[in-house]
Amino acid sequence: DGGITQSPKYLFRKEGQNVTLSCEQNLNHDAMYWYRQDPGQGLRLIYYSQIVNDFQKGDIAEGYSVSREKKESFPLTVTSAQKNPTAFYLCASSIPNEKLFFGSGTQLSVL
Amino acid sequence: GDSVTQMEGPVTLSEEAFLTINCTYTATGYPSLFWYVQYPGEGLQLLLKATKADDKGSNKGFEATYRKETTSFHLEKGSVQVSDSAVYFCALSLYTGGFKTIFGAGTRLFVKA
């Protein structure tokens, strides 16, 4: 079945540590996105990518980094510069300007 | 900058009541507009969309009309059911060197039997 797979489902980060969230899709979509969901704040865009080897910053990119070396994969690294990383992270993909398909999310917490 | 503003929740209604969730947007250019729904314990899924002014999106009894003059895309349903209890997100998609989708804060709806 086609879809988006995010892993892990739960992740814990220690002080000063970088952690990487995985996102893989087999929908053959060109566009991929990372969002952060905090209670009462909806989804905020971190990074987005329209094609391989290209990506743009969203509204809250500071403290995060991404890569897009393959069409199917769009990993997100939460760096030690992100001082408030505890949140629910959602990856999505789409045909550009069409509806987004979402993964099941990763809950990141700080130890 | 580009943004989406939704009415704050939670909204609590009795079954068969009329529902309106307000959504307004600010955007440079001509966005496509969407409503997504997140049922308890599930991911977000598309409810309906409209791609140009005066278009009406509809699905499962929900409707929303793209109003360019008021930059609005209000969600309505004539008679809600308990199963409609969920969080509803208004969103826009816009080209800014690449298509990006921006979401509102979400509105939680509770429907009582």
Short mmCIF file of C-alpha atoms in Angstrom, two decimals:
data_model
loop_
_atom_site.label_atom_id
_atom_site.label_comp_id
_atom_site.label_asym_id
_atom_site.label_seq_id
_atom_site.Cartn_x
_atom_site.Cartn_y
_atom_site.Cartn_z
CA ASP A 1 0.00 0.00 0.00
CA GLY A 2 1.19 3.53 -0.75
CA GLY A 3 1.77 5.89 2.11
CA ILE A 4 4.11 7.82 4.35
CA THR A 5 6.13 6.18 7.09
CA GLN A 6 7.54 8.14 9.99
CA SER A 7 9.88 6.66 12.56
CA PRO A 8 10.33 6.37 15.40
CA LYS A 9 6.90 6.91 16.93
CA TYR A 10 8.46 8.19 20.17
CA LEU A 11 11.90 9.77 20.56
CA PHE A 12 13.76 11.17 23.53
CA ARG A 13 16.52 13.75 23.31
CA LYS A 14 19.18 14.51 25.85
CA GLU A 15 20.56 18.00 26.44
CA GLY A 16 22.95 19.04 23.66
CA GLN A 17 22.09 16.09 21.44
CA ASN A 18 21.05 16.13 17.79
CA VAL A 19 18.32 13.69 16.82
CA THR A 20 17.00 12.72 13.39
CA LEU A 21 13.40 11.91 12.52
CA SER A 22 12.80 9.70 9.51
CA CYS A 23 10.17 10.23 6.81
CA GLU A 24 9.77 7.94 3.80
CA GLN A 25 7.05 7.97 1.14
CA ASN A 26 6.23 5.62 -1.73
CA LEU A 27 3.54 7.78 -3.32
CA ASN A 28 5.95 9.16 -5.94
CA HIS A 29 5.20 12.68 -4.71
CA ASP A 30 7.59 15.49 -5.57
CA ALA A 31 6.72 17.70 -2.59
CA MET A 32 7.47 16.87 1.04
CA TYR A 33 6.93 18.85 4.22
CA TRP A 34 7.75 18.89 7.92
CA TYR A 35 5.36 20.40 10.46
CA ARG A 36 5.48 20.85 14.19
CA GLN A 37 2.22 20.49 16.13
CA ASP A 38 1.95 22.02 19.58
CA PRO A 39 -1.27 22.00 21.64
CA GLY A 40 -3.44 24.99 20.72
CA GLN A 41 -1.08 26.19 18.00
CA GLY A 42 -2.03 24.01 15.08
CA LEU A 43 0.62 22.96 12.56
CA ARG A 44 3.61 25.18 11.91
CA LEU A 45 5.77 24.66 8.83
CA ILE A 46 9.43 23.86 9.49
CA TYR A 47 10.83 23.01 6.03
CA TYR A 48 9.46 22.01 2.65
CA SER A 49 10.92 20.54 -0.51
CA GLN A 50 9.58 20.48 -4.03
CA ILE A 51 12.31 18.42 -5.71
CA VAL A 52 15.38 16.38 -4.87
CA ASN A 53 18.36 18.38 -3.60
CA ASP A 54 16.24 21.48 -3.01
CA PHE A 55 14.35 22.69 0.06
CA GLN A 56 13.06 25.93 1.58
CA LYS A 57 12.71 27.19 5.13
CA GLY A 58 9.24 27.44 6.59
CA ASP A 59 8.09 29.70 9.40
CA ILE A 60 10.06 28.05 12.23
CA ALA A 61 13.23 26.61 10.64
CA GLU A 62 15.68 27.77 13.31
CA GLY A 63 17.24 24.85 15.16
CA TYR A 64 16.27 22.33 12.48
CA SER A 65 17.93 20.96 9.35
CA VAL A 66 16.80 18.72 6.50
CA SER A 67 18.14 16.94 3.43
CA ARG A 68 16.47 15.66 0.28
CA GLU A 69 18.94 13.32 -1.39
CA LYS A 70 16.23 10.95 -2.64
CA LYS A 71 12.68 11.62 -3.80
CA GLU A 72 11.31 9.13 -1.26
CA SER A 73 13.09 10.45 1.82
CA PHE A 74 13.04 13.74 3.75
CA PRO A 75 14.72 13.35 7.17
CA LEU A 76 14.52 16.10 9.76
CA THR A 77 17.34 16.74 12.26
CA VAL A 78 16.47 18.54 15.47
CA THR A 79 19.73 20.16 16.53
CA SER A 80 20.94 21.21 19.96
CA ALA A 81 20.21 24.80 18.90
CA GLN A 82 16.47 24.07 19.13
CA LYS A 83 15.83 25.00 22.76
CA ASN A 84 12.23 23.85 22.96
CA PRO A 85 12.05 20.68 20.87
CA THR A 86 9.27 18.87 22.73
CA ALA A 87 6.43 18.56 20.23
CA PHE A 88 4.61 16.28 17.83
CA TYR A 89 6.29 16.25 14.40
CA LEU A 90 4.34 15.47 11.25
CA CYS A 91 5.74 14.72 7.81
CA ALA A 92 3.59 15.08 4.70
CA SER A 93 3.88 14.71 0.95
CA SER A 94 1.85 15.85 -2.01
CA ILE A 95 1.63 16.59 -5.66
CA PRO A 96 2.40 20.34 -5.58
CA ASN A 97 -0.67 22.45 -4.71
CA GLU A 98 -2.78 19.36 -4.09
CA LYS A 99 -3.88 17.77 -0.82
CA LEU A 100 -1.29 16.64 1.69
CA PHE A 101 -0.90 13.05 2.78
CA PHE A 102 0.35 12.80 6.36
CA GLY A 103 2.42 10.29 8.25
CA SER A 104 1.40 9.12 11.72
CA GLY A 105 3.86 11.44 13.45
CA THR A 106 6.78 11.34 15.90
CA GLN A 107 6.46 12.56 19.48
CA LEU A 108 9.76 14.08 20.59
CA SER A 109 10.44 14.68 24.26
CA VAL A 110 13.41 16.02 26.18
CA LEU A 111 14.97 13.93 28.96
CA GLY B 1 3.30 37.27 5.86
CA ASP B 2 0.96 34.54 4.71
CA SER B 3 -1.32 33.24 7.46
CA VAL B 4 -4.60 31.54 8.34
CA THR B 5 -6.83 32.56 11.25
CA GLN B 6 -9.56 30.31 12.62
CA MET B 7 -12.13 30.84 15.33
CA GLU B 8 -10.98 29.58 18.68
CA GLY B 9 -12.51 26.48 20.15
CA PRO B 10 -13.67 24.35 21.58
CA VAL B 11 -17.06 24.51 19.93
CA THR B 12 -19.71 22.42 21.65
CA LEU B 13 -22.97 21.63 19.85
CA SER B 14 -25.90 19.29 20.27
CA GLU B 15 -26.58 16.70 17.61
CA GLU B 16 -28.44 18.08 14.55
CA ALA B 17 -27.33 21.66 15.28
CA PHE B 18 -25.94 23.93 12.56
CA LEU B 19 -22.18 24.32 12.46
CA THR B 20 -20.07 27.25 11.31
CA ILE B 21 -16.30 27.44 11.82
CA ASN B 22 -14.86 30.73 10.61
CA CYS B 23 -11.62 30.92 8.66
CA THR B 24 -9.92 33.95 7.14
CA TYR B 25 -6.58 34.16 5.39
CA THR B 26 -3.84 36.59 4.41
CA ALA B 27 -1.83 35.73 1.33
CA THR B 28 0.19 37.36 -1.42
CA GLY B 29 -1.25 35.92 -4.60
CA TYR B 30 -4.08 33.48 -5.17
CA PRO B 31 -3.96 30.50 -2.85
CA SER B 32 -5.86 27.25 -2.95
CA LEU B 33 -7.88 26.71 0.24
CA PHE B 34 -8.46 23.51 2.20
CA TRP B 35 -10.20 22.12 5.26
CA TYR B 36 -8.56 19.16 6.97
CA VAL B 37 -10.02 17.08 9.80
CA GLN B 38 -8.27 15.15 12.56
CA TYR B 39 -10.46 12.57 14.30
CA PRO B 40 -9.40 11.40 17.79
CA GLY B 41 -6.34 9.18 17.59
CA GLU B 42 -5.96 9.60 13.83
CA GLY B 43 -3.89 11.66 11.42
CA LEU B 44 -5.03 14.65 9.39
CA GLN B 45 -7.06 14.02 6.29
CA LEU B 46 -8.49 16.28 3.64
CA LEU B 47 -12.15 17.20 4.11
CA LEU B 48 -12.67 19.57 1.16
CA LYS B 49 -10.91 22.14 -1.00
CA ALA B 50 -11.46 25.05 -3.38
CA THR B 51 -8.93 26.36 -5.86
CA LYS B 52 -10.37 29.68 -7.05
CA ALA B 53 -12.72 32.48 -6.06
CA ASP B 54 -16.42 31.52 -5.69
CA ASP B 55 -15.61 27.79 -5.83
CA LYS B 56 -17.54 25.70 -3.30
CA GLY B 57 -15.91 22.63 -1.81
CA SER B 58 -18.15 19.97 -0.30
CA ASN B 59 -17.83 16.54 1.29
CA LYS B 60 -19.76 14.49 3.88
CA GLY B 61 -22.35 17.26 4.28
CA PHE B 62 -19.70 19.93 4.94
CA GLU B 63 -19.38 22.94 2.65
CA ALA B 64 -17.10 25.96 2.30
CA THR B 65 -17.06 28.72 -0.31
CA TYR B 66 -13.90 30.57 -1.41
CA ARG B 67 -14.70 34.27 -0.84
CA LYS B 68 -11.94 36.41 -2.29
CA GLU B 69 -13.60 39.72 -1.38
CA THR B 70 -13.64 38.81 2.32
CA THR B 71 -10.59 36.48 2.19
CA SER B 72 -12.64 33.82 3.92
CA PHE B 73 -13.37 30.10 3.67
CA HIS B 74 -15.89 29.35 6.43
CA LEU B 75 -16.83 25.71 7.07
CA GLU B 76 -20.54 24.88 7.47
CA LYS B 77 -22.68 21.84 8.05
CA GLY B 78 -26.45 21.88 8.37
CA SER B 79 -26.85 19.07 10.91
CA VAL B 80 -23.89 17.75 12.89
CA GLN B 81 -23.57 14.24 14.28
CA VAL B 82 -21.64 12.89 17.25
CA SER B 83 -19.24 11.30 14.77
CA ASP B 84 -18.24 14.78 13.54
CA SER B 85 -16.42 15.44 16.83
CA ALA B 86 -12.84 16.20 15.76
CA VAL B 87 -10.34 19.01 15.24
CA TYR B 88 -10.81 21.00 12.03
CA PHE B 89 -7.93 22.84 10.35
CA CYS B 90 -8.22 25.50 7.69
CA ALA B 91 -5.22 25.73 5.35
CA LEU B 92 -3.93 27.50 2.26
CA SER B 93 -1.48 26.44 -0.41
CA LEU B 94 0.59 29.09 -2.13
CA TYR B 95 3.51 29.22 -4.55
CA THR B 96 6.54 31.03 -3.12
CA GLY B 97 9.40 29.52 -5.04
CA GLY B 98 7.77 26.20 -4.24
CA PHE B 99 4.27 25.30 -3.07
CA LYS B 100 3.86 25.52 0.70
CA THR B 101 0.79 24.77 2.79
CA ILE B 102 0.07 26.87 5.88
CA PHE B 103 -2.41 25.79 8.54
CA GLY B 104 -4.59 27.61 11.02
CA ALA B 105 -4.48 26.74 14.72
CA GLY B 106 -7.35 24.27 14.48
CA THR B 107 -10.82 24.31 16.03
CA ARG B 108 -11.96 21.46 18.25
CA LEU B 109 -15.60 20.45 17.83
CA PHE B 110 -17.53 18.45 20.42
CA VAL B 111 -20.98 17.16 19.45
CA LYS B 112 -23.24 15.92 22.25
CA ALA B 113 -25.97 13.32 21.75
#
